[in-house]
Coordinates of C-alpha atoms in Angstrom, one line a residue:
Chain A
M233 CA 157.5 94.5 97.3
L234 CA 155.5 94.7 94.2
I235 CA 151.8 94.4 94.2
Q236 CA 151.1 91.5 91.9
N237 CA 147.4 92.0 91.6
D238 CA 144.8 94.4 92.8
S239 CA 143.5 92.3 95.6
L240 CA 145.0 93.2 99.0
L241 CA 144.4 91.0 102.0
D242 CA 143.6 92.2 105.4
N243 CA 146.8 91.0 106.9
D244 CA 148.9 92.9 104.4
F245 CA 148.6 95.8 106.7
Q246 CA 149.3 96.2 110.3
L247 CA 147.9 98.7 112.7
A248 CA 150.5 101.2 113.9
N249 CA 148.7 101.8 117.1
K250 CA 146.3 99.0 118.1
Q251 CA 145.0 100.7 121.2
R252 CA 143.7 103.7 119.4
M253 CA 141.7 101.5 117.0
E254 CA 140.0 99.8 119.9
L255 CA 138.9 103.0 121.4
S256 CA 137.3 104.2 118.2
S257 CA 135.3 101.0 117.8
N258 CA 132.9 102.5 120.3
N259 CA 131.9 105.1 117.7
K260 CA 131.7 102.5 115.0
H261 CA 129.2 103.3 112.3
I262 CA 126.1 101.2 112.6
P263 CA 124.0 100.9 109.4
Y264 CA 120.6 102.7 109.4
I265 CA 118.5 99.5 109.1
K266 CA 120.5 97.8 111.9
R267 CA 120.0 100.8 114.2
V268 CA 116.3 100.9 113.5
W269 CA 116.0 97.1 114.0
S270 CA 117.9 97.1 117.3
G271 CA 115.8 100.1 118.5
F272 CA 112.7 98.3 117.6
I273 CA 113.7 94.9 119.1
S274 CA 114.4 96.5 122.4
N275 CA 110.8 97.8 122.7
K276 CA 109.0 94.7 124.0
W277 CA 105.5 96.2 123.5
A278 CA 106.2 96.9 119.9
V279 CA 107.5 93.4 119.3
A280 CA 104.6 91.9 121.1
S281 CA 102.1 94.0 119.1
F282 CA 103.9 93.0 115.9
V283 CA 103.4 89.3 116.8
V284 CA 99.8 90.0 117.5
I285 CA 99.3 91.7 114.1
L286 CA 101.0 88.7 112.5
L287 CA 98.8 86.2 114.3
I288 CA 95.7 88.1 113.3
V289 CA 96.7 88.4 109.7
L290 CA 97.5 84.6 109.7
F291 CA 94.1 84.0 111.2
A292 CA 92.4 86.2 108.6
L293 CA 94.1 84.5 105.8
F294 CA 94.0 80.8 106.8
A295 CA 91.0 80.3 109.1
P296 CA 88.4 80.2 106.3
I297 CA 90.5 77.7 104.3
F298 CA 90.6 75.2 107.2
S299 CA 87.0 75.6 108.2
P300 CA 84.1 73.6 106.8
Y301 CA 81.9 76.6 106.8
S302 CA 81.8 79.6 104.5
S303 CA 81.3 83.2 105.5
T304 CA 78.1 83.6 103.5
G305 CA 76.6 80.1 104.1
V306 CA 73.2 80.7 105.6
R307 CA 71.9 77.8 107.7
P308 CA 68.4 78.4 109.1
D309 CA 68.7 75.3 111.3
E310 CA 71.8 76.6 113.1
T311 CA 71.0 80.2 114.1
N312 CA 72.3 81.9 117.2
L313 CA 74.4 79.0 118.3
S314 CA 76.9 79.7 121.2
P315 CA 80.6 79.1 120.7
R316 CA 81.7 75.5 121.0
I317 CA 85.3 74.5 120.8
P318 CA 86.6 70.9 121.1
L319 CA 88.6 70.2 124.3
L320 CA 87.7 73.5 125.9
E321 CA 84.0 72.3 126.0
K322 CA 85.1 69.5 128.5
I323 CA 86.1 72.1 131.1
G324 CA 82.7 73.8 130.9
I325 CA 83.5 76.8 128.7
F326 CA 82.7 77.2 125.0
N327 CA 80.4 74.2 125.2
G328 CA 77.6 75.6 123.1
Y329 CA 75.4 75.6 126.2
S330 CA 72.4 77.8 125.1
D331 CA 70.5 75.7 122.5
A332 CA 72.7 72.8 121.6
V333 CA 70.7 71.5 118.7
S334 CA 73.7 71.0 116.6
T335 CA 76.6 68.6 117.2
R336 CA 78.9 70.7 115.0
Y337 CA 81.6 72.9 116.3
H338 CA 81.3 76.6 115.7
Y339 CA 84.3 78.1 117.5
F340 CA 82.8 81.5 117.9
G341 CA 79.2 80.5 117.5
T342 CA 76.8 81.5 114.7
D343 CA 74.9 84.6 114.0
N344 CA 71.2 85.1 113.5
L345 CA 71.3 83.6 110.0
G346 CA 73.3 80.6 111.1
R347 CA 76.6 81.8 109.6
D348 CA 79.8 80.7 111.3
I349 CA 81.2 83.7 113.3
W350 CA 84.8 82.3 113.3
V351 CA 84.9 82.3 109.5
R352 CA 83.1 85.7 109.3
C353 CA 85.5 87.2 111.8
A354 CA 88.4 86.0 109.6
T355 CA 86.9 87.4 106.4
G356 CA 85.8 90.5 108.2
T357 CA 89.3 91.2 109.4
R358 CA 90.6 90.5 105.9
L359 CA 88.1 93.1 104.5
S360 CA 88.8 95.7 107.2
L361 CA 92.6 95.4 106.7
Y362 CA 92.2 95.4 102.9
I363 CA 90.1 98.6 102.9
A364 CA 92.5 100.3 105.4
C365 CA 95.7 99.3 103.7
L366 CA 94.5 100.1 100.1
A367 CA 93.0 103.4 101.1
M368 CA 96.0 104.4 103.1
L369 CA 98.5 103.4 100.3
I370 CA 96.7 105.6 97.8
D371 CA 96.5 108.3 100.4
L372 CA 100.2 108.0 100.9
L373 CA 100.9 108.2 97.2
I374 CA 98.8 111.4 96.8
G375 CA 100.1 112.9 100.0
V376 CA 103.8 112.2 99.2
I377 CA 103.5 113.7 95.7
Y378 CA 101.5 116.7 96.9
G379 CA 103.7 117.3 99.9
M380 CA 107.0 116.9 98.0
I381 CA 105.9 119.3 95.2
S382 CA 104.7 121.8 97.7
G383 CA 107.7 121.6 100.0
Y384 CA 110.4 121.4 97.3
Y385 CA 109.2 124.2 95.1
G386 CA 108.2 126.5 97.9
G387 CA 107.3 130.1 97.2
R388 CA 104.1 130.8 95.3
V389 CA 103.4 127.1 94.5
D390 CA 103.7 126.2 98.1
L391 CA 101.5 129.1 99.2
A392 CA 98.7 128.2 96.8
M393 CA 98.9 124.5 97.6
Q394 CA 98.9 125.2 101.3
R395 CA 95.9 127.5 101.1
I396 CA 94.0 124.7 99.3
T397 CA 94.8 122.1 102.0
E398 CA 94.1 124.7 104.7
V399 CA 90.6 125.3 103.4
L400 CA 90.0 121.6 102.8
S401 CA 91.1 120.5 106.2
I402 CA 88.4 122.7 107.8
V403 CA 85.7 120.7 106.1
P404 CA 84.9 118.0 108.7
T405 CA 85.9 114.5 107.6
I406 CA 82.7 112.8 108.7
I407 CA 80.6 115.2 106.7
V408 CA 82.5 114.5 103.5
V409 CA 82.5 110.8 104.1
T410 CA 78.8 110.5 105.0
L411 CA 77.7 112.8 102.2
L412 CA 79.8 110.9 99.6
L413 CA 78.4 107.6 100.8
V414 CA 74.9 108.8 100.8
V415 CA 75.3 109.8 97.1
L416 CA 77.5 106.9 96.0
K417 CA 75.7 104.2 98.0
P418 CA 77.9 102.2 100.4
G419 CA 80.2 99.7 98.7
L420 CA 83.8 98.6 98.8
S421 CA 85.1 101.2 96.3
S422 CA 83.0 104.1 97.5
I423 CA 84.2 103.6 101.1
I424 CA 87.8 103.5 99.9
V425 CA 87.2 106.7 97.8
A426 CA 85.7 108.4 100.8
M427 CA 88.7 107.5 102.9
I428 CA 91.2 108.7 100.3
L429 CA 89.4 112.0 99.9
T430 CA 89.8 112.8 103.6
G431 CA 93.1 111.2 104.5
W432 CA 95.7 112.6 102.1
I433 CA 95.8 116.1 103.6
N434 CA 97.4 114.9 106.8
M435 CA 100.0 112.9 104.9
S436 CA 100.9 115.7 102.6
R437 CA 101.4 118.0 105.6
I438 CA 103.9 115.7 107.3
I439 CA 105.8 115.1 104.1
R440 CA 105.9 118.8 103.3
A441 CA 107.4 119.6 106.7
Q442 CA 110.0 116.9 106.2
V443 CA 110.9 118.1 102.7
L444 CA 111.3 121.7 104.0
K445 CA 113.8 120.4 106.5
I446 CA 115.7 118.2 104.2
K447 CA 116.0 120.5 101.2
E448 CA 118.0 123.0 103.3
Q449 CA 120.7 120.4 104.0
E450 CA 124.1 120.3 102.3
F451 CA 123.8 117.2 100.3
V452 CA 120.8 118.6 98.4
M453 CA 122.7 121.8 97.8
A454 CA 125.7 119.6 96.6
A455 CA 123.4 117.7 94.2
Y456 CA 122.0 121.0 92.9
T457 CA 125.5 122.4 92.4
I458 CA 126.8 119.5 90.3
G459 CA 123.8 120.0 88.1
E460 CA 121.5 117.2 89.0
S461 CA 118.0 117.6 87.5
T462 CA 115.1 118.4 89.7
V463 CA 113.6 115.0 89.3
T464 CA 116.9 113.3 90.3
I465 CA 117.2 115.5 93.3
I466 CA 113.7 114.7 94.4
L467 CA 113.9 111.0 93.8
K468 CA 117.5 110.3 94.7
E469 CA 118.3 112.8 97.4
I470 CA 115.1 113.7 99.1
L471 CA 112.9 110.7 98.8
P472 CA 115.2 108.2 100.5
N473 CA 115.3 110.5 103.5
L474 CA 111.6 110.5 103.7
I475 CA 111.3 106.7 104.1
G476 CA 111.2 106.9 107.9
P477 CA 108.4 109.5 108.2
I478 CA 106.5 107.8 105.4
I479 CA 106.5 104.4 107.1
T480 CA 105.5 105.8 110.5
T481 CA 102.7 108.0 109.1
F482 CA 101.5 105.0 107.2
M483 CA 101.5 102.8 110.2
F484 CA 99.7 105.4 112.3
S485 CA 97.1 105.9 109.7
I486 CA 96.1 102.2 109.5
P487 CA 94.4 102.0 112.9
S488 CA 92.5 105.2 112.2
A489 CA 91.4 103.9 108.8
I490 CA 90.2 100.6 110.5
F491 CA 88.4 102.8 113.0
L492 CA 86.8 104.9 110.3
E493 CA 85.5 101.9 108.5
A494 CA 84.1 100.5 111.7
F495 CA 82.5 103.8 112.5
L496 CA 80.9 104.0 109.1
A497 CA 79.5 100.5 109.4
F498 CA 78.2 101.4 112.8
I499 CA 76.1 104.3 111.5
G500 CA 74.8 102.1 108.7
L501 CA 77.2 103.1 105.9
G502 CA 79.3 100.0 105.9
V503 CA 80.0 97.4 103.3
P504 CA 76.7 95.9 102.0
E505 CA 75.4 92.5 103.0
P506 CA 77.0 89.4 101.8
Y507 CA 80.3 91.0 102.8
A508 CA 81.4 91.2 106.4
S509 CA 83.8 93.6 107.9
L510 CA 84.6 93.9 111.6
G511 CA 82.5 97.1 111.7
S512 CA 79.5 95.6 110.0
M513 CA 79.6 92.6 112.3
I514 CA 79.7 94.8 115.3
N515 CA 76.8 96.7 113.9
D516 CA 74.8 93.5 113.3
G517 CA 75.5 92.1 116.7
F518 CA 74.7 95.4 118.5
S519 CA 71.0 95.0 118.8
S520 CA 71.3 91.6 120.3
A521 CA 74.4 92.4 122.4
M522 CA 72.7 91.7 125.7
S523 CA 71.1 88.4 124.7
Y524 CA 73.9 87.0 122.5
P525 CA 77.0 88.7 123.7
F526 CA 79.3 86.3 121.8
M527 CA 78.1 87.7 118.5
I528 CA 79.6 91.1 119.2
F529 CA 82.3 90.0 121.6
F530 CA 84.7 88.4 119.1
P531 CA 84.6 91.1 116.4
I532 CA 85.1 93.7 119.1
I533 CA 88.1 91.9 120.6
L534 CA 89.6 91.6 117.1
L535 CA 89.0 95.2 116.3
V536 CA 90.4 96.5 119.6
L537 CA 93.4 94.1 119.4
L538 CA 94.1 95.3 115.8
M539 CA 93.9 98.9 116.6
L540 CA 95.9 98.6 119.9
S541 CA 98.7 96.6 118.3
F542 CA 98.9 98.8 115.2
N543 CA 99.2 101.9 117.5
L544 CA 101.8 100.3 119.7
F545 CA 103.7 99.0 116.7
A546 CA 103.7 102.4 115.0
D547 CA 104.8 103.9 118.3
G548 CA 107.7 101.5 118.5
L549 CA 108.6 102.0 114.9
R550 CA 108.6 105.8 115.2
D551 CA 110.8 105.7 118.3
A552 CA 113.2 103.3 116.5
I553 CA 113.3 105.4 113.3
D554 CA 113.5 108.8 114.9
P555 CA 115.0 108.4 118.4
E556 CA 114.9 112.2 119.0
I557 CA 111.1 112.1 119.4
N558 CA 111.5 109.6 122.1
E559 CA 113.4 112.1 124.2
K560 CA 110.3 114.4 124.3
Chain B
M213 CA 101.6 148.3 114.8
E214 CA 100.5 145.5 117.0
V215 CA 96.8 146.3 116.5
I216 CA 97.2 146.3 112.7
H217 CA 98.7 142.9 112.7
M218 CA 96.0 141.6 115.0
I219 CA 93.3 142.9 112.7
R220 CA 95.1 141.4 109.6
Y221 CA 95.4 138.1 111.4
I222 CA 91.7 138.1 112.3
G223 CA 90.8 139.2 108.8
K224 CA 92.8 136.4 107.2
R225 CA 91.1 133.8 109.5
T226 CA 87.7 135.2 108.7
I227 CA 88.3 135.0 104.9
L228 CA 89.6 131.5 105.3
S229 CA 86.5 130.4 107.2
L230 CA 84.2 132.1 104.8
I231 CA 85.8 130.4 101.8
T232 CA 85.4 127.0 103.6
L233 CA 81.8 127.8 104.3
F234 CA 81.2 128.5 100.6
I235 CA 82.9 125.3 99.6
I236 CA 80.7 123.3 101.9
L237 CA 77.6 125.1 100.7
F238 CA 78.7 124.4 97.1
I239 CA 79.2 120.7 97.8
L240 CA 75.8 120.5 99.5
F241 CA 74.3 122.3 96.5
L242 CA 75.9 119.9 94.1
M243 CA 74.6 117.0 96.1
L244 CA 71.1 118.3 96.0
N245 CA 71.3 118.8 92.2
F246 CA 72.9 115.5 91.3
M247 CA 71.0 113.4 93.7
P248 CA 69.4 110.4 91.9
G249 CA 65.7 111.1 91.3
S250 CA 63.8 114.3 91.0
P251 CA 60.6 115.4 92.8
F252 CA 58.9 115.5 89.3
N253 CA 59.5 112.0 88.2
D254 CA 55.8 111.4 87.5
T255 CA 55.7 110.1 83.9
K256 CA 52.1 111.2 83.4
M257 CA 53.1 114.9 83.4
S258 CA 53.4 116.5 80.0
H259 CA 56.3 118.5 78.8
E260 CA 54.4 121.7 79.3
Q261 CA 53.3 120.8 82.8
L262 CA 56.9 120.0 83.7
K263 CA 58.0 123.3 82.3
I264 CA 55.5 125.2 84.5
L265 CA 56.6 123.3 87.6
Y266 CA 60.3 123.9 86.8
H267 CA 59.5 127.5 86.4
E268 CA 57.6 127.7 89.6
Y269 CA 60.4 126.2 91.7
G270 CA 63.0 128.2 89.9
L271 CA 64.7 125.1 88.4
D272 CA 64.9 126.6 84.9
R273 CA 67.2 129.4 86.0
P274 CA 71.0 129.3 85.5
L275 CA 72.9 127.2 88.0
A276 CA 74.8 130.2 89.4
E277 CA 71.6 132.0 90.2
R278 CA 70.1 129.0 91.8
F279 CA 73.3 128.6 93.9
L280 CA 73.0 132.1 95.2
I281 CA 69.3 131.6 96.1
Y282 CA 70.3 128.4 97.8
V283 CA 73.1 130.1 99.8
K284 CA 70.7 132.8 100.9
Q285 CA 68.2 130.2 102.1
M286 CA 70.7 128.2 104.0
L287 CA 72.2 131.2 105.7
T288 CA 68.8 132.5 106.8
G289 CA 68.0 129.2 108.4
N290 CA 65.6 127.9 105.8
L291 CA 66.9 124.3 105.5
G292 CA 63.9 122.8 103.6
V293 CA 61.4 120.2 104.7
S294 CA 61.8 116.6 105.6
Y295 CA 60.6 114.1 103.0
S296 CA 60.3 110.8 104.8
L297 CA 61.2 111.0 108.5
Q298 CA 58.5 113.5 109.5
T299 CA 56.8 114.4 106.4
N300 CA 56.8 118.2 105.8
A301 CA 58.3 119.1 109.1
T302 CA 60.9 121.8 108.6
V303 CA 64.5 120.7 109.1
T304 CA 65.2 123.7 111.1
N305 CA 62.5 122.7 113.5
M306 CA 63.8 119.1 113.8
I307 CA 67.3 120.3 114.4
S308 CA 66.3 122.8 117.0
H309 CA 64.6 120.0 119.0
T310 CA 67.5 117.6 118.9
L311 CA 70.5 119.9 119.0
P312 CA 70.4 120.9 122.7
I313 CA 70.9 117.4 124.1
S314 CA 73.7 116.7 121.6
V315 CA 75.4 119.9 122.5
Q316 CA 75.0 119.2 126.2
I317 CA 76.6 115.7 126.0
G318 CA 79.3 117.1 123.7
L319 CA 80.2 119.9 126.0
Q320 CA 80.2 117.6 129.1
A321 CA 82.4 115.1 127.3
S322 CA 84.9 117.8 126.1
V323 CA 85.1 119.5 129.5
V324 CA 85.5 116.3 131.5
G325 CA 87.9 114.8 128.9
S326 CA 90.1 117.8 128.5
L327 CA 90.3 118.5 132.3
I328 CA 91.2 114.9 133.2
G329 CA 93.4 114.6 130.2
I330 CA 95.4 117.7 131.1
V331 CA 95.8 116.7 134.7
L332 CA 96.8 113.2 133.8
G333 CA 99.3 114.4 131.2
F334 CA 100.9 117.0 133.5
V335 CA 101.2 114.7 136.5
A336 CA 102.7 112.0 134.2
A337 CA 105.2 114.5 132.9
L338 CA 106.1 115.7 136.4
R339 CA 106.6 112.1 137.6
K340 CA 108.3 111.0 134.4
N341 CA 109.2 107.3 134.2
S342 CA 107.3 106.5 137.4
F343 CA 104.5 104.0 137.7
F344 CA 101.9 106.7 137.3
D345 CA 103.6 107.8 134.1
S346 CA 103.4 104.4 132.5
M347 CA 99.8 104.0 133.7
A348 CA 98.9 107.3 132.1
T349 CA 100.6 106.3 128.9
G350 CA 98.7 103.0 129.0
I351 CA 95.4 104.9 129.4
S352 CA 96.2 107.2 126.5
I353 CA 97.1 104.3 124.2
L354 CA 94.0 102.4 125.2
G355 CA 91.8 105.5 124.8
V356 CA 93.0 106.0 121.2
S357 CA 92.6 102.4 120.3
V358 CA 89.3 101.5 121.8
P359 CA 86.4 102.9 119.8
S360 CA 83.7 104.8 121.7
F361 CA 81.0 102.3 120.8
V362 CA 82.9 99.5 122.4
L363 CA 83.3 101.6 125.6
A364 CA 79.6 102.4 125.4
L365 CA 78.8 98.7 125.2
C366 CA 81.1 97.8 128.1
F367 CA 79.8 100.6 130.3
S368 CA 76.1 99.9 129.6
Y369 CA 76.7 96.2 130.2
I370 CA 78.5 96.7 133.5
F371 CA 76.8 99.7 135.0
S372 CA 73.3 99.4 133.6
Y373 CA 72.7 95.8 132.8
K374 CA 74.6 94.1 135.6
Y375 CA 74.4 96.6 138.5
N376 CA 71.5 98.8 137.4
L377 CA 73.2 102.0 138.4
F378 CA 72.3 104.1 135.4
P379 CA 69.5 103.9 132.8
L380 CA 70.4 101.5 130.0
L381 CA 68.8 103.8 127.4
Y382 CA 68.1 107.5 127.5
S383 CA 65.0 108.4 129.3
S384 CA 63.8 112.0 129.6
S385 CA 62.6 111.5 133.1
E386 CA 66.1 111.0 134.3
A387 CA 67.7 113.3 131.8
F388 CA 71.0 114.0 133.6
R389 CA 71.6 110.6 135.0
S390 CA 71.1 109.2 131.5
T391 CA 73.8 111.4 130.1
I392 CA 76.5 110.2 132.5
L393 CA 77.4 107.0 130.7
P394 CA 77.3 108.6 127.2
T395 CA 79.6 111.4 128.5
L396 CA 82.0 108.9 129.9
S397 CA 82.3 106.8 126.8
L398 CA 82.5 109.9 124.6
C399 CA 85.2 111.7 126.6
F400 CA 87.6 108.9 126.7
F401 CA 89.1 109.6 123.3
T402 CA 89.5 113.3 124.1
L403 CA 91.0 112.4 127.4
A404 CA 93.5 110.1 125.9
S405 CA 94.7 112.4 123.1
I406 CA 95.0 115.3 125.4
A407 CA 96.8 113.4 128.1
R408 CA 99.3 112.2 125.5
Y409 CA 99.8 115.6 124.0
S410 CA 100.0 117.5 127.2
R411 CA 102.6 115.1 128.6
S412 CA 104.9 115.6 125.7
E413 CA 104.3 119.3 125.6
M414 CA 105.1 119.6 129.3
I415 CA 108.3 117.6 129.0
E416 CA 109.4 119.8 126.2
V417 CA 108.8 123.0 128.1
M418 CA 110.5 121.6 131.2
E419 CA 113.7 121.3 129.2
K420 CA 113.7 124.9 128.1
D421 CA 116.4 127.3 129.2
Y422 CA 114.0 129.8 130.8
I423 CA 112.7 127.0 133.1
R424 CA 116.3 126.3 134.2
L425 CA 116.8 130.0 134.8
A426 CA 113.6 130.3 136.8
D427 CA 114.7 127.2 138.8
A428 CA 118.1 128.8 139.4
K429 CA 116.5 131.9 140.7
G430 CA 115.3 129.8 143.6
I431 CA 111.5 130.0 143.3
T432 CA 109.5 127.2 144.8
R433 CA 108.7 124.1 142.7
F434 CA 105.0 124.9 143.0
Q435 CA 105.5 128.4 141.6
L436 CA 107.8 127.0 138.9
V437 CA 105.2 124.5 137.7
C438 CA 102.2 126.9 137.9
R439 CA 103.7 130.1 136.6
H440 CA 106.2 128.9 134.1
I441 CA 105.7 125.4 132.9
I442 CA 101.9 125.0 132.8
R443 CA 101.4 128.4 131.3
N444 CA 103.7 127.7 128.4
A445 CA 102.6 124.2 127.9
M446 CA 98.9 125.1 127.8
I447 CA 99.3 127.2 124.6
P448 CA 99.9 124.4 122.1
I449 CA 97.3 122.2 123.8
I450 CA 94.6 124.6 122.7
T451 CA 95.4 123.8 119.0
V452 CA 94.5 120.1 119.5
L453 CA 91.2 121.0 121.0
A454 CA 89.8 122.1 117.6
P455 CA 90.5 118.8 115.7
L456 CA 89.2 116.9 118.7
T457 CA 85.7 118.5 118.3
V458 CA 85.4 116.7 115.0
D459 CA 86.1 113.4 116.7
L460 CA 83.6 114.4 119.3
M461 CA 81.0 115.0 116.6
A462 CA 81.7 111.6 115.0
G463 CA 81.7 110.0 118.4
S464 CA 78.4 111.6 119.3
L465 CA 76.7 109.9 116.3
V466 CA 77.9 106.5 117.6
I467 CA 77.1 107.2 121.2
E468 CA 73.7 108.6 120.5
K469 CA 72.9 105.4 118.6
A470 CA 74.3 103.2 121.3
F471 CA 72.2 104.8 124.1
S472 CA 69.2 105.8 121.9
I473 CA 69.6 109.4 122.8
P474 CA 67.2 111.6 120.8
G475 CA 69.9 114.0 119.7
M476 CA 71.1 115.4 116.4
G477 CA 73.4 112.4 115.8
S478 CA 70.5 109.9 116.0
L479 CA 68.5 112.1 113.7
Y480 CA 71.5 112.2 111.3
I481 CA 71.8 108.4 111.2
N482 CA 68.1 107.9 110.8
A483 CA 68.0 110.5 107.9
I484 CA 71.0 108.7 106.2
Q485 CA 69.2 105.4 106.4
A486 CA 65.9 106.8 105.3
N487 CA 67.6 108.8 102.5
D488 CA 66.0 112.0 103.8
Y489 CA 68.3 114.2 101.8
N490 CA 67.2 117.6 103.2
V491 CA 67.7 116.4 106.7
V492 CA 71.1 115.0 105.9
I493 CA 72.2 118.1 104.2
G494 CA 70.7 120.4 106.9
I495 CA 72.6 118.6 109.7
S496 CA 75.8 118.4 107.6
F497 CA 75.5 122.1 107.3
I498 CA 75.0 122.6 111.0
Y499 CA 77.9 120.3 111.8
S500 CA 80.2 122.2 109.4
L501 CA 79.1 125.5 110.8
M502 CA 79.9 124.3 114.3
F503 CA 83.3 123.0 113.3
I504 CA 84.2 126.1 111.3
G505 CA 83.2 128.2 114.2
T506 CA 85.3 126.2 116.6
M507 CA 88.3 126.3 114.3
F508 CA 88.0 130.1 113.9
F509 CA 87.6 130.6 117.6
V510 CA 90.6 128.4 118.5
D511 CA 92.8 130.1 115.9
L512 CA 91.8 133.5 117.2
L513 CA 92.5 132.4 120.8
Y514 CA 95.8 131.0 119.8
G515 CA 96.8 134.2 118.1
L516 CA 95.7 136.3 121.1
I517 CA 97.5 134.2 123.7
D518 CA 100.7 133.5 121.8
P519 CA 102.2 136.6 120.2
R520 CA 104.8 134.5 118.4
I521 CA 102.1 133.3 116.0
R522 CA 101.4 136.8 114.8
I523 CA 105.1 137.7 114.7
A524 CA 105.8 134.5 112.6
K525 CA 103.1 135.5 110.2
R526 CA 104.6 138.9 109.8
G527 CA 108.0 137.5 109.1
K528 CA 106.8 135.7 106.0

C-alpha cells in the first residue's frame, strides 16, 4: 500500500506482541514537571503550607482595599482599642471589651496611635514579603552568575573566586548589616542592599557545587564536542539543569530574609515610621506586650505562620524536585 | 609527611583568618572616615586652627598611614571613647563590663542547644519513621521558624508573668535564675538546626558499608551505635557549630533586649540607636574577633579529627 500523505494514524500499526507493551508501561517516562508535581501533591504538609502562604498573600493584597481604614491613618480618639469582629463579638470573644468608646469594628484592634492593626498587618506583611522577595531575587541573580562562572571555568578563576567568598563568609552577617544600616540610615533600599550584600555567597556556593557536578556529564561534553559556544553551553545545557536547586534555594532563603528583616526591626534598624513591616510592628508592640497583647499577637502569628509555611513549602518542594535527598 | 601537611593546613587557615581580620578592620576604618559629620564641625574655627587640630590628631597624614595606626590601636585594645552613651568612658572598659554576662548566656545556650539537639537527632535517626522521629522533625522545623524574640515573649509571659517562676527582667540579685529563660529561648534555634542536621548525618552513616560490616561481625547494637555510628556522624556536626555561633550572636542581641540583660548585645543596640560610633565599631570588632576565632578553632578541630580533610587538600 502506498502512503498517500505524511500523516499516519495510530491504527495504521498493530503491536506484534501486546503483552510486552503492557509490561513496559510500568517504566513509562513521566515528564519532569509531572513528577515534581505528583511528589509535591503527595506531601500534605507542603500543600497545606502552600495554601497558607496563598491565603496570607491574598490577605496582604486585598485586606487594605476592603477596609475603611488606612495603614497610616492616625486617630487620637481610637487608640489602644481591642479587637472587635462582627458576629464573633456575640459569643464573647473579640468584642472590644477593654475601653469600648468606639462603635467601629477594628478586627485586630488599634495601636497606640489609633491605627487599625488589621490593615497594618496586611501592609506589613506586604512590605516584609516585598523586601524578602526582592532582596533574594537579586541575591539569586548575583549568586547564579558568580557560581556558574566559578564552577564552569574552574582552575585559577575558580580558586580566586572561592578564596574571595571564603574570606567574605567569615565576616559575620549581622556586623555587615548593622554597620551598613548605621551608615546608610534605615530605609527600604538600604535594608535590601544590606540583605543582598550578605546573602549571595550562600547562593553562589550551592550553584557552584551543582555546576561542578553537571559539567562533568556527557551531554555537556557532547555540546562541547559539536562546537557549541561557551555561552550556549552555559545557558542551554547547564542552566536548565540548575532550575531545581535554584528554586529550592530561593524558597529556603525567603523565610530567612523575612526573619532578618524582623530581626533588624527588633534591634531598631527596621523600616522608618509611616511604613509598617511585621518586624517593626512587633518592635512597636513589644514594650506594651503585657498590657495590650493583641498589638503584638497578630503580627507575631503572621510572622511565624509565614516562616513556618515557607520552610515547610521549601522542604516539600526540595523533596519533590530532588527525591534522593529525601532518602537521607 | 603528615606533620608537614598539618602545619600547612594550620598555616593556610591562619592566613585566611588574618586576611579576614584585616578586611574587617578596613571596613571599620572606612566607616569611621566616611561617617557623616566630623568632630571639628565648629564653624567658628579658622582655617589655621583646623589645620593645627588636624595635625594634632594625625588627620593630615596619608590614609594608609592612618590605617596602620588605627590597626595598631585596635589590636592593642584601644577602642576609643564613647561619645554619647557614657561620655568619655573607654569602649574597652564598657565592653569588659558587659561581655561576661553575654558570653555566659551564649555558652549556656550553645551547650544546652547542641547537647539536646544531638540527642534528639540521634534518637530520631535510630527510631526512624516512629512517632518520636516525627516529633523531633516537628520540633526542628518549629525551632527554625519561630524567631527567638517570639519565644522569649511566650516564655516570659507564661513562666514569669502568669506563674511567677522566674524573674521577668534580668536582676543581678538572682543572676543565675534570670539567665534560665534567656538561655532557653536562645538555645532553641541551635537545638533545632543541630537536631535536623545530626539526624540526617546519622542516617547517612548508618547506610554505609562499614556499618553493615560491623553489624555482620556480630557486635552488640550498643557498641555499634557508640563506636561506629556516633563517632562518624559527629565529625560533620562540628562544622555546623561555627555558623551557628553567628546566629547565637544575633539571637543574643534580641534576647538581651527582650529580657533587659545588661550584656554586650544591649550595649550594641543602645549604641546603634544613640549613634555612638566608637561603641558600635568596638563591639563589631569584638564580635568579628569572636567569630573569626570560632571559625579558626572549628576548622582546626575538623582537620585534626578527620584526616580526610587534610588528604583532600593535598590531592588538589
